[in-house]
CSV table of C-alpha atoms and ligand atoms in Angstrom, one decimal:
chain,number,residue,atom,x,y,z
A,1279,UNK,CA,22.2,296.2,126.3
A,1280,UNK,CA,21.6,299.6,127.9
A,1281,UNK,CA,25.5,301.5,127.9
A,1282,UNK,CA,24.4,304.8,129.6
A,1283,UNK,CA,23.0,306.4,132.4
A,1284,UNK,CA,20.4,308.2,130.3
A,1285,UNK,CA,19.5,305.3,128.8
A,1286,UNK,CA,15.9,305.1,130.2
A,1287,UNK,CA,13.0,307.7,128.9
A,1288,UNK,CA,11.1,309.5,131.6
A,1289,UNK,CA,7.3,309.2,130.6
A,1290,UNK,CA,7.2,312.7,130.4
A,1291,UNK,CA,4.7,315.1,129.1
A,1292,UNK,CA,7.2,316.0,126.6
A,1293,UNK,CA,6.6,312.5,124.9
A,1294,UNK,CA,3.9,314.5,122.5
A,1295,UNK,CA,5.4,318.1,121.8
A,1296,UNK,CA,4.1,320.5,124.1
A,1297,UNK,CA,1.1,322.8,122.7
A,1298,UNK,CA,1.9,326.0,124.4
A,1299,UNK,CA,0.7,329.4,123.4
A,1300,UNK,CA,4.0,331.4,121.8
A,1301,UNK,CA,4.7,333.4,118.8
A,1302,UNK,CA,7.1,331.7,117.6
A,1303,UNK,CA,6.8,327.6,117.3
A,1304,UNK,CA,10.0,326.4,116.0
A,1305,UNK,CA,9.2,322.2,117.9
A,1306,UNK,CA,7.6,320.2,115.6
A,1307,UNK,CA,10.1,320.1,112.7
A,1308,UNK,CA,7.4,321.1,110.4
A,1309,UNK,CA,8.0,323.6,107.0
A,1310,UNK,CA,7.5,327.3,107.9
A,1311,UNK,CA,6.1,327.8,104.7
A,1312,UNK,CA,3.3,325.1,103.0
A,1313,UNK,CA,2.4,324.4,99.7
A,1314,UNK,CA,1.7,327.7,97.4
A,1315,UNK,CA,-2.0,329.3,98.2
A,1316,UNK,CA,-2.8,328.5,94.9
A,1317,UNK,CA,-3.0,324.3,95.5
A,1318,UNK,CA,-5.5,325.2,98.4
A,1319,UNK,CA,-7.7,327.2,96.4
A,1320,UNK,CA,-7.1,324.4,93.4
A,1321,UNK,CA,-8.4,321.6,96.3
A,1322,UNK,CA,-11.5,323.5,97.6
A,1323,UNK,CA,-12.6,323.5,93.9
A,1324,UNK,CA,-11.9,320.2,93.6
A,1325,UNK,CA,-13.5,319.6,96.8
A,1326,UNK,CA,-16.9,320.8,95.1
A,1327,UNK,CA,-16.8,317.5,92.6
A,1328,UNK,CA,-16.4,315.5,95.2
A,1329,UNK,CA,-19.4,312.5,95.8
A,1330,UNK,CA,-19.0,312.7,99.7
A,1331,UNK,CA,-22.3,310.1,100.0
A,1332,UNK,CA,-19.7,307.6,98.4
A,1333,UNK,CA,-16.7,305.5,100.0
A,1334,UNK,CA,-13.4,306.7,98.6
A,1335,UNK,CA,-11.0,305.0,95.9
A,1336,UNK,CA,-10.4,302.3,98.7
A,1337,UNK,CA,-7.1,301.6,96.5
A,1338,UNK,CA,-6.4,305.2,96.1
A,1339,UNK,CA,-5.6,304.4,92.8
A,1340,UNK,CA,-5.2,307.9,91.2
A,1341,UNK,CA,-3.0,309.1,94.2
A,1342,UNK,CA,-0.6,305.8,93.4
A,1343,UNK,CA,-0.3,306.5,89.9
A,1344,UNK,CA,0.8,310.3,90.5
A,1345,UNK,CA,3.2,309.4,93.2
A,1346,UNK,CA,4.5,306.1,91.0
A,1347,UNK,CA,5.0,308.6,88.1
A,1348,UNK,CA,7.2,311.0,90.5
A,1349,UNK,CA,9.3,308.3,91.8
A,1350,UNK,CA,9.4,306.6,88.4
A,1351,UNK,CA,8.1,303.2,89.9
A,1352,UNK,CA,4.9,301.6,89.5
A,1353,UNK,CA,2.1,302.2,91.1
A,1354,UNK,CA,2.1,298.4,92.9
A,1355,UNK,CA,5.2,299.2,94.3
A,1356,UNK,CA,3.3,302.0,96.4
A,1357,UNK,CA,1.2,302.1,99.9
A,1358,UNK,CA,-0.5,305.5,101.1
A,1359,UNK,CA,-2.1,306.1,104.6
A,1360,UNK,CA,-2.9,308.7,106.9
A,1361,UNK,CA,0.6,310.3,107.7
A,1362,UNK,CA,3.8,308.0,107.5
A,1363,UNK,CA,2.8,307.1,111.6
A,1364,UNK,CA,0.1,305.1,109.8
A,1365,UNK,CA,2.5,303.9,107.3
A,1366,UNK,CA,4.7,302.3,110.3
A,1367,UNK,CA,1.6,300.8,112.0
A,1368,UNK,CA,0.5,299.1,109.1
A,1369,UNK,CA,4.0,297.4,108.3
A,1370,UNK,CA,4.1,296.7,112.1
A,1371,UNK,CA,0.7,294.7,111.6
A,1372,UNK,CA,1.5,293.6,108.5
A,1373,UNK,CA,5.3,292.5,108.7
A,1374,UNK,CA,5.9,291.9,112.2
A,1375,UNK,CA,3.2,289.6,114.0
A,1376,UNK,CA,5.5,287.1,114.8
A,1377,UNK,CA,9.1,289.1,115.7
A,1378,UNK,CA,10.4,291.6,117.3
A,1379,UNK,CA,11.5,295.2,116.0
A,1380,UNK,CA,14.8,296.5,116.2
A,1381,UNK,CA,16.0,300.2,116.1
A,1382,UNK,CA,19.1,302.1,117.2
A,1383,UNK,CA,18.7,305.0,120.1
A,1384,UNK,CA,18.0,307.3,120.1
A,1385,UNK,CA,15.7,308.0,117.5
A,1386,UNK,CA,11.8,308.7,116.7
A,1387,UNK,CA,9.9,308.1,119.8
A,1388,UNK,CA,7.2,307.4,117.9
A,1389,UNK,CA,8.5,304.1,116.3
A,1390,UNK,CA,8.7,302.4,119.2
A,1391,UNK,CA,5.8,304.1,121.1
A,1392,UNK,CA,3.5,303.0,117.6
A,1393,UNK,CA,5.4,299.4,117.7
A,1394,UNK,CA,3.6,299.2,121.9
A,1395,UNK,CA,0.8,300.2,120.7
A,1396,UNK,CA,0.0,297.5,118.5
A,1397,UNK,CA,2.0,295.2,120.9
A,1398,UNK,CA,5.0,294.3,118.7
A,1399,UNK,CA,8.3,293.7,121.1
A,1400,UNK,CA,11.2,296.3,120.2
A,1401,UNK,CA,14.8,295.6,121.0
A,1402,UNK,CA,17.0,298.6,121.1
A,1403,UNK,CA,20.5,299.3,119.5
A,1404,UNK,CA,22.8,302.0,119.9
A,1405,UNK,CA,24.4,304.6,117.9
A,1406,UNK,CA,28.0,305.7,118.0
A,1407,UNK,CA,29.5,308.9,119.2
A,1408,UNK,CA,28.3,310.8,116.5
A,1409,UNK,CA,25.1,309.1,116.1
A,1410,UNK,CA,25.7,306.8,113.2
A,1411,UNK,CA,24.4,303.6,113.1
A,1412,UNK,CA,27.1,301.6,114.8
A,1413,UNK,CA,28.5,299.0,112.4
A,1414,UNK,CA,28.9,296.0,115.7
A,1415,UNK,CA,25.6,296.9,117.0
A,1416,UNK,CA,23.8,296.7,113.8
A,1417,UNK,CA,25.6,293.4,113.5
A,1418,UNK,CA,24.2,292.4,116.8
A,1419,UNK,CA,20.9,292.8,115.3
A,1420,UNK,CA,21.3,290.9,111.7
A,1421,UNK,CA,22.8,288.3,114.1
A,1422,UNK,CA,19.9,288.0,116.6
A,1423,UNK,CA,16.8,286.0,114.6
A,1424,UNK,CA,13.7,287.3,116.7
A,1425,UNK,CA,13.9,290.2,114.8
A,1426,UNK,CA,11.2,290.4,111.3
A,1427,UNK,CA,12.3,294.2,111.1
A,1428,UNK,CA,14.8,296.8,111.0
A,1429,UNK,CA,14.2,300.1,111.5
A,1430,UNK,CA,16.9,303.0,110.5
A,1431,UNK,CA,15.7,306.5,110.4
A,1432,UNK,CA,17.7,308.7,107.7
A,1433,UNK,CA,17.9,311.6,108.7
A,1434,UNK,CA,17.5,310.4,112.2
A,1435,UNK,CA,15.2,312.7,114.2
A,1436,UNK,CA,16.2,313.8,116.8
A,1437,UNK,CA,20.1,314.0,115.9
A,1438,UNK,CA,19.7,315.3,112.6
A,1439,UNK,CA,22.0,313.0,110.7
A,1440,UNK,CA,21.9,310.6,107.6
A,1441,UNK,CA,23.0,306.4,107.8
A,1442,UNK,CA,25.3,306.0,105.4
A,1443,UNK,CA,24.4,304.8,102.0
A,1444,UNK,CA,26.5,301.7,103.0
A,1445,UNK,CA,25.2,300.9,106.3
A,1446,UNK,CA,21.7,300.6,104.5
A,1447,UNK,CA,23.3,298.4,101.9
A,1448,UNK,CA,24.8,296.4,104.1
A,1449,UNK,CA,21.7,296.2,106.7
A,1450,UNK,CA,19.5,295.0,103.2
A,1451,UNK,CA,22.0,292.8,102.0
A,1452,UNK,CA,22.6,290.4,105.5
A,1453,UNK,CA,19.7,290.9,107.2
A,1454,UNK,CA,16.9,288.2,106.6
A,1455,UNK,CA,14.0,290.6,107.7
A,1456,UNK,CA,13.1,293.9,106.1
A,1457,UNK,CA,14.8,296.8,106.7
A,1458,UNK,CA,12.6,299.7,106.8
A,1459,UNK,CA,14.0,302.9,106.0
A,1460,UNK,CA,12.2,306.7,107.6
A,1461,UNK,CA,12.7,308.9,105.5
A,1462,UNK,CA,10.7,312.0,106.8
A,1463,UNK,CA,13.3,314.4,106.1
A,1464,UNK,CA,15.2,313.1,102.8
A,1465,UNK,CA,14.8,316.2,101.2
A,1466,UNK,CA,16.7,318.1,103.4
A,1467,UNK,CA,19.8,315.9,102.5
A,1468,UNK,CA,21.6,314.9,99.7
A,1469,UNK,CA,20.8,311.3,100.0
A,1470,UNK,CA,19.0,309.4,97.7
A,1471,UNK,CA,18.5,305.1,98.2
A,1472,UNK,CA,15.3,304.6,96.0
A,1473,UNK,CA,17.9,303.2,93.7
A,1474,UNK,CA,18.4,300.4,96.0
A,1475,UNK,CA,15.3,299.1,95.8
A,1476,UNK,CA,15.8,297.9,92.3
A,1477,UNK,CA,18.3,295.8,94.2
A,1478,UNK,CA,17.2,294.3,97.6
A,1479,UNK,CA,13.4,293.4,97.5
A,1480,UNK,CA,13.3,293.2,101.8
A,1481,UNK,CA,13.9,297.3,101.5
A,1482,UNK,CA,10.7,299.9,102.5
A,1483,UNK,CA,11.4,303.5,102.2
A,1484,UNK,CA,9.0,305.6,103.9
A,1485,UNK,CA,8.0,309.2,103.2
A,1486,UNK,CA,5.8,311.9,104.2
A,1487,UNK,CA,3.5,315.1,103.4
A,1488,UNK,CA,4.0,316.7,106.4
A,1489,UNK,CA,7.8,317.7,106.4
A,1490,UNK,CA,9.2,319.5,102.5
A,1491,UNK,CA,5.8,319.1,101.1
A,1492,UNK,CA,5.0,321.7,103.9
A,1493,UNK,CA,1.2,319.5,104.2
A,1494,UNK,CA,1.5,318.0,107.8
A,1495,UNK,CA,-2.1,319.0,108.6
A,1496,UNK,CA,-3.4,317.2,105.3
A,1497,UNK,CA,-2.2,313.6,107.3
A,1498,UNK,CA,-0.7,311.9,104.3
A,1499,UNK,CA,2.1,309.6,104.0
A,1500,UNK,CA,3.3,306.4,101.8
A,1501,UNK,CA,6.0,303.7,101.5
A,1502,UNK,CA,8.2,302.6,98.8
A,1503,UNK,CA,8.5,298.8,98.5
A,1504,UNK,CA,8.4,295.6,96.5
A,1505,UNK,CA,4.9,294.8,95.4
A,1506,UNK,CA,4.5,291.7,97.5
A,1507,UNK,CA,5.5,293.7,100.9
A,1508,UNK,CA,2.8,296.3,99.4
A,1509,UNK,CA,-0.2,294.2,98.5
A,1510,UNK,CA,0.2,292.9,102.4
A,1511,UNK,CA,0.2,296.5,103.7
A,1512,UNK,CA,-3.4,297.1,102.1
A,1513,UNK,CA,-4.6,293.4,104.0
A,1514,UNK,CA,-4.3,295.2,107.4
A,1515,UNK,CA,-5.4,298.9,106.6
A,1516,UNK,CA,-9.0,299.6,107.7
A,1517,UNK,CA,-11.6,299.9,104.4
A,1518,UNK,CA,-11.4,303.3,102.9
A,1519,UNK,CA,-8.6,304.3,105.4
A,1520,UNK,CA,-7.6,307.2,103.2
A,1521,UNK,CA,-10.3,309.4,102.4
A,1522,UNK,CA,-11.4,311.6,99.4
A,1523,UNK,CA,-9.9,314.7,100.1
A,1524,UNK,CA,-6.6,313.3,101.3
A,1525,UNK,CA,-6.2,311.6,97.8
A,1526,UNK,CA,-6.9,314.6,95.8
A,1527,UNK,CA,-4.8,316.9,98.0
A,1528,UNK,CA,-1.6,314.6,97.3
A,1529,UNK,CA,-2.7,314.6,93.6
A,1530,UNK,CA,-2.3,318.5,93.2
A,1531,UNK,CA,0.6,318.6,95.7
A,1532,UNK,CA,2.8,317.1,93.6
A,1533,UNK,CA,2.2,319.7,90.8
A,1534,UNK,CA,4.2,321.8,92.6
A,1535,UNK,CA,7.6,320.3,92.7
A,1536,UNK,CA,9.4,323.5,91.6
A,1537,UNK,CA,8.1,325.6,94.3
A,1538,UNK,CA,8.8,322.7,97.2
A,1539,UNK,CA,12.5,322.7,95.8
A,1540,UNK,CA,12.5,326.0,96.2
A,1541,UNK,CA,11.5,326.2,100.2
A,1542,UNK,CA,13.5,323.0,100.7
A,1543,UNK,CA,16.6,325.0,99.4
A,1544,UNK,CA,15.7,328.3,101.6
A,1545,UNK,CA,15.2,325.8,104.7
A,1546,UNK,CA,18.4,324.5,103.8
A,1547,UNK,CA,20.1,327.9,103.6
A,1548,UNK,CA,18.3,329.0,106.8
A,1549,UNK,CA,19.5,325.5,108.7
A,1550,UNK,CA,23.4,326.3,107.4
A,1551,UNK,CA,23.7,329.8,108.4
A,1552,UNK,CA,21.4,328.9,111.9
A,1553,UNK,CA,24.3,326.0,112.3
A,1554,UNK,CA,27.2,328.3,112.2
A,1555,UNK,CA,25.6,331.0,114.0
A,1556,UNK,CA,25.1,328.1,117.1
A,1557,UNK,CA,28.3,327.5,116.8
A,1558,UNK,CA,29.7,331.0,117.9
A,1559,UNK,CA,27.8,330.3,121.3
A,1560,UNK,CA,28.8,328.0,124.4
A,1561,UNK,CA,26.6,325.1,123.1
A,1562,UNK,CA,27.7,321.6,121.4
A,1563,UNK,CA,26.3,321.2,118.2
A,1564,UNK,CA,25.3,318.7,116.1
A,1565,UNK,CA,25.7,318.7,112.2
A,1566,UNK,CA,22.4,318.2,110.6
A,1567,UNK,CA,20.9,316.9,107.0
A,1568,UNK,CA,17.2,317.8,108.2
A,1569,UNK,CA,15.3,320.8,109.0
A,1570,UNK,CA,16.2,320.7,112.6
A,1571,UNK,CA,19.6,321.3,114.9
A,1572,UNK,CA,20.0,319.3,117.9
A,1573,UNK,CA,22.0,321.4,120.5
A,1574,UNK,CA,23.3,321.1,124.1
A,1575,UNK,CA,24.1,324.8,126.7
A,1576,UNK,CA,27.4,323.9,128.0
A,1577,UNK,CA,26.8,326.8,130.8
A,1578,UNK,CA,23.2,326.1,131.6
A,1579,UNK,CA,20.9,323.2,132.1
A,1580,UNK,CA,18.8,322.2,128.8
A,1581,UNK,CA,15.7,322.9,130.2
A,1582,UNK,CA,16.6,326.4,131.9
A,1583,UNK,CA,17.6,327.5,128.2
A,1584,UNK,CA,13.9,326.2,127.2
A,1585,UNK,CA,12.2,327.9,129.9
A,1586,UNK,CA,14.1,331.2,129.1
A,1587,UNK,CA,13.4,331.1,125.4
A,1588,UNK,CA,9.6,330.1,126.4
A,1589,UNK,CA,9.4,333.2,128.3
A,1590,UNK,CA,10.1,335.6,125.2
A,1591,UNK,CA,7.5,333.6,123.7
A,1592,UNK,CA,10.0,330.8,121.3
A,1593,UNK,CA,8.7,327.8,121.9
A,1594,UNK,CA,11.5,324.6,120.7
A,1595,UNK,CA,11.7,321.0,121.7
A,1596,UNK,CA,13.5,320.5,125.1
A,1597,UNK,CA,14.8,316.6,124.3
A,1598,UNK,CA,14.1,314.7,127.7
A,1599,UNK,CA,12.7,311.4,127.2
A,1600,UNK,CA,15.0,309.8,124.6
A,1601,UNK,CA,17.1,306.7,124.9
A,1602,UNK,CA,20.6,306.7,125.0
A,1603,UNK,CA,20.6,310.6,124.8
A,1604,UNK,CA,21.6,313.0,127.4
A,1605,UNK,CA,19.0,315.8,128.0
A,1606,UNK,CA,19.9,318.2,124.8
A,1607,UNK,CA,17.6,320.7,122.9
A,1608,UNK,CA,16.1,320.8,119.3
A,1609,UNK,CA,15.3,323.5,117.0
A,1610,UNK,CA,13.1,323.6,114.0
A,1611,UNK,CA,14.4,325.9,111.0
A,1612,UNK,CA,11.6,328.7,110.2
A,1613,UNK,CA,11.3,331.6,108.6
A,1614,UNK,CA,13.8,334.3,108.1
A,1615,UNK,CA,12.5,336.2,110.6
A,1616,UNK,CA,11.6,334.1,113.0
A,1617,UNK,CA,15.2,332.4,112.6
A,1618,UNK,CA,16.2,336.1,112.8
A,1619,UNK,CA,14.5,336.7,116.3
A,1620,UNK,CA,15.6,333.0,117.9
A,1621,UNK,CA,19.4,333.9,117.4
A,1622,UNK,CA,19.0,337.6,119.0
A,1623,UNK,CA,17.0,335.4,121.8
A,1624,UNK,CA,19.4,332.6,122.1
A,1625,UNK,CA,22.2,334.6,123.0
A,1626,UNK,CA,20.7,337.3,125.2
A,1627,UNK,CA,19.6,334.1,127.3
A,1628,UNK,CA,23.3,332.8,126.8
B,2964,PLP,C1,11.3,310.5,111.7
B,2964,PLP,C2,9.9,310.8,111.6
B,2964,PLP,N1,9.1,309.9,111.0
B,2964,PLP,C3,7.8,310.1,110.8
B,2964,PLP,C4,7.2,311.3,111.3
B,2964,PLP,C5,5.7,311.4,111.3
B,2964,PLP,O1,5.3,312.0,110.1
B,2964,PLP,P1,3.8,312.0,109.7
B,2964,PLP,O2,3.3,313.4,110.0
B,2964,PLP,O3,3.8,311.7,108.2
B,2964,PLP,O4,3.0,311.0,110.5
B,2964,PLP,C6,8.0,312.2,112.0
B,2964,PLP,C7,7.3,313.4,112.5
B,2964,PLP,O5,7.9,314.2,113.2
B,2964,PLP,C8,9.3,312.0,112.1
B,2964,PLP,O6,10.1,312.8,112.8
């Protein structure tokens, strides 16, 4: 079922966001600020013990047990890979050979542009009004038995927003695939479901380095799942898929849990007051639990806004090529400053 006119992506050169030379890069939803200078200059020292004539940990064992000890699970209930893009691939290849995936537009490009590349059908569901999960669609898919996999995306990028605890619930508890769960920006919520993986064993959570953890150049990402759904992940990653330096990085990432709270919660701040500034211009805004705002001009055309903040050199993400969306634009929350300089921007070009 396809219920809009904008229901069909141009294959744009948006589909990838756009490299262009500005000073201020506010597209790719990644943290303003990284992990502390000290973890780099504690990984180039560790970088110096390194055996690099050797294959890796092909298990990544120690990485596991530090990330099973943060999440309070065991390390079996754990799968790491390059970036949680990887993560998705390998549950594609892993979970879905013989179904179809189903996910609810618009949402990540990437999950069903990864889901063609390693030729797994997608169906596509739509969300409400206000971008929720719709309760009849979502029964539409636990009702339709080509699907092996459903795939929510909490916060959902590009609207910003969370599923509700109980639509997850209810997706684990009556579907008879998996349900997998993206959970790129959790942090920037107040949600937490790991708990409900004590309860439903078809449930993946999956979670990356690249968004809080302020690492998205380091490629590292995992999943969160019953150790059966796990051990089958590892059967179709490549030998050695993460290497050396990856593992280690992750290692001494997670040391610094205070200081990632602490940019989460100036993000957060900086994505509030960035909300309620929007909303003193002629735009529709959408509330968001990430580290993003999805917004629509109601006196000029999405993409003459982009072009005009482009030109004073503020580069965001003009939102073209998703399903079910109309045309709409999508800020990243930086810095201060630069948070600062996009407002006096915005609404000189408003
Ligand atoms: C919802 C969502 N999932 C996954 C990713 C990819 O993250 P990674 O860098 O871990 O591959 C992104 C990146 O923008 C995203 O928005």
């Amino acid at each position: 079922m396809e219920n809009s006119s904008y229901s069909k992506p141009k294959l744009s050169s948006t589909y990838f966001s756009p490299q262009v030379q500005v000073a201020i890069r506010l597209n790719s939803n990644e943290s303003p600020f990284g992990l502390p200078h000290r973890w780099q200059s504690e990984l180039s020292k560790a970088i110096d013990s390194i055996q690099f004539n050797r294959y890796p940990d092909r298990l990544s064992v120690n990485l596991r047990n530090a990330l099973a000890n943060y999440h309070k699970m065991s390390p079996e209930n754990i799968y790491v890979a390059n970036g949680s893009n990887e993560v998705l691939q390998s549950i594609y290849l892993a979970h879905c050979r013989s179904g179809k995936v189903g996910m609810f537009e618009p949402t990540y490009l990437l999950h069903s542009h990864i889901a063609n590349i390693v030729s797994v059908p997608t169906l596509r569901y739509f969300r409400d009004e206000s971008f929720r999960t719709d309760k009849q669609e979502l029964d539409r898919a636990i009702d339709n038995k080509d699907l092996s996999l459903l795939l929510l995306c909490s916060p959902n990028n590009p609207t910003g927003n969370c599923e509700s605890h109980e639509i997850i619930e209810y997706a684990c508890s009556n579907f008879d695939g998996l349900v997998v769960v993206d959970e790129a920006y959790v942090q920037f919520s107040k949600q937490n479901i790991t708990g409900l993986l004590k309860t439903y064993e078809n449930l993946i959570i999956v979670r990356t380095f690249s968004k809080t953890w302020g690492s998205a150049g380091l490629r590292l990402g995992y999943c969160l799942a019953a150790p059966e759904i796990i051990s089958q992940l590892f059967s179709v990653s490549l030998p050695y898929h993460v290497d050396a330096i990856k593992q280690i990085g992750g290692i001494l990432a997670l040391e610094y849990e205070d200081d990632i709270l602490e940019s989460t919660g100036e993000i957060i701040k900086q994505r509030n007051e960035t909300y309620e500034f929007l909303k003193t211009l002629p735009l529709d805004v959408f509330e968001s639990d990430s580290n993003f705002i999805m917004f629509r001009p109601q006196t000029v055309q999405s993409d003459q806004l982009f072009n005009s903040l482009i030109e004073k050199s503020i580069l965001i993400r003009f939102l073209d090529s998703f399903y079910n969306l109309e045309p709409a634009l999508r800020v990243t929350i930086g810095t201060r400053d630069e948070m600062a300089r996009f407002h006096d921007v915005l609404s000189d070009c408003l």
